[in-house]
Amino acid sequence: MQINLLSCSQDRPDRRAIARTLEEIADGVDYNLANELTDILLEGSPVEIEVSFNESSAYRSLRKLDIDYEIVE
């Protein structure tokens, strides 16, 4: 399932927590790519990721980090 990450609405986002979450939930994303995607997201650009395992847990993790997302499918 494709998920489009739109923005992070936290006042002081935790870059490491976001990168770690992206590495855990997104298919084919390693540590370096997760850091790059986190930087792109926090600069204000949307990021598209693929999630194929345990989608409900992925949504919960994103909500916990105050990341706004939309499901692209």
mmCIF file of C-alpha atoms in Angstrom:
data_model
loop_
_atom_site.group_PDB
_atom_site.id
_atom_site.type_symbol
_atom_site.label_atom_id
_atom_site.label_comp_id
_atom_site.label_asym_id
_atom_site.label_seq_id
_atom_site.Cartn_x
_atom_site.Cartn_y
_atom_site.Cartn_z
ATOM 1 C CA MET A 1 0.000 0.000 0.000
ATOM 2 C CA GLN A 2 1.298 3.437 -0.945
ATOM 3 C CA ILE A 3 1.229 6.117 1.744
ATOM 4 C CA ASN A 4 1.926 9.759 1.003
ATOM 5 C CA LEU A 5 3.475 11.515 4.011
ATOM 6 C CA LEU A 6 2.370 15.132 3.814
ATOM 7 C CA SER A 7 3.828 16.964 6.815
ATOM 8 C CA CYS A 8 4.859 16.730 10.436
ATOM 9 C CA SER A 9 2.919 19.027 12.742
ATOM 10 C CA GLN A 10 5.081 18.686 15.870
ATOM 11 C CA ASP A 11 6.618 21.897 17.175
ATOM 12 C CA ARG A 12 10.021 20.252 17.642
ATOM 13 C CA PRO A 13 10.053 17.022 15.612
ATOM 14 C CA ASP A 14 12.411 14.254 16.695
ATOM 15 C CA ARG A 15 14.381 13.508 13.523
ATOM 16 C CA ARG A 16 15.822 10.257 14.851
ATOM 17 C CA ALA A 17 12.419 8.915 15.908
ATOM 18 C CA ILE A 18 10.918 9.756 12.513
ATOM 19 C CA ALA A 19 13.827 8.178 10.614
ATOM 20 C CA ARG A 20 13.716 5.066 12.796
ATOM 21 C CA THR A 21 9.968 4.740 12.226
ATOM 22 C CA LEU A 22 10.324 5.129 8.454
ATOM 23 C CA GLU A 23 13.065 2.498 8.443
ATOM 24 C CA GLU A 24 10.820 0.085 10.367
ATOM 25 C CA ILE A 25 7.548 0.530 8.467
ATOM 26 C CA ALA A 26 8.567 1.295 4.868
ATOM 27 C CA ASP A 27 9.560 -1.402 2.399
ATOM 28 C CA GLY A 28 13.115 -1.135 1.056
ATOM 29 C CA VAL A 29 14.139 1.799 3.243
ATOM 30 C CA ASP A 30 17.473 1.579 5.047
ATOM 31 C CA TYR A 31 18.959 3.923 7.661
ATOM 32 C CA ASN A 32 20.484 6.387 5.168
ATOM 33 C CA LEU A 33 17.390 6.610 2.997
ATOM 34 C CA ALA A 34 15.194 7.025 6.079
ATOM 35 C CA ASN A 35 17.307 10.011 7.140
ATOM 36 C CA GLU A 36 17.043 11.565 3.671
ATOM 37 C CA LEU A 37 13.262 11.050 3.585
ATOM 38 C CA THR A 38 12.982 12.576 7.063
ATOM 39 C CA ASP A 39 14.882 15.679 5.931
ATOM 40 C CA ILE A 40 12.649 16.019 2.861
ATOM 41 C CA LEU A 41 9.505 15.631 4.959
ATOM 42 C CA LEU A 42 10.594 18.180 7.567
ATOM 43 C CA GLU A 43 11.502 20.685 4.847
ATOM 44 C CA GLY A 44 7.857 20.596 3.790
ATOM 45 C CA SER A 45 7.814 18.316 0.760
ATOM 46 C CA PRO A 46 5.622 15.211 0.648
ATOM 47 C CA VAL A 47 7.247 11.768 0.708
ATOM 48 C CA GLU A 48 5.744 8.583 -0.717
ATOM 49 C CA ILE A 49 6.513 5.217 0.908
ATOM 50 C CA GLU A 50 5.365 1.637 0.365
ATOM 51 C CA VAL A 51 4.048 -0.319 3.359
ATOM 52 C CA SER A 52 3.137 -3.970 2.931
ATOM 53 C CA PHE A 53 3.467 -5.424 6.420
ATOM 54 C CA ASN A 54 1.338 -4.584 9.466
ATOM 55 C CA GLU A 55 -0.295 -1.470 8.028
ATOM 56 C CA SER A 56 -2.353 -0.649 11.123
ATOM 57 C CA SER A 57 0.823 -0.469 13.201
ATOM 58 C CA ALA A 58 2.361 1.845 10.599
ATOM 59 C CA TYR A 59 -0.617 4.217 10.773
ATOM 60 C CA ARG A 60 -0.456 4.251 14.558
ATOM 61 C CA SER A 61 3.279 5.053 14.478
ATOM 62 C CA LEU A 62 2.735 7.925 12.068
ATOM 63 C CA ARG A 63 -0.079 9.400 14.161
ATOM 64 C CA LYS A 64 2.087 9.145 17.275
ATOM 65 C CA LEU A 65 4.728 11.294 15.555
ATOM 66 C CA ASP A 66 2.058 13.794 14.352
ATOM 67 C CA ILE A 67 2.784 12.994 10.708
ATOM 68 C CA ASP A 68 -0.110 13.801 8.404
ATOM 69 C CA TYR A 69 -0.564 11.202 5.678
ATOM 70 C CA GLU A 70 -2.904 10.048 2.951
ATOM 71 C CA ILE A 71 -3.382 6.568 1.568
ATOM 72 C CA VAL A 72 -2.636 6.441 -2.149
ATOM 73 C CA GLU A 73 -3.166 2.670 -2.682
#
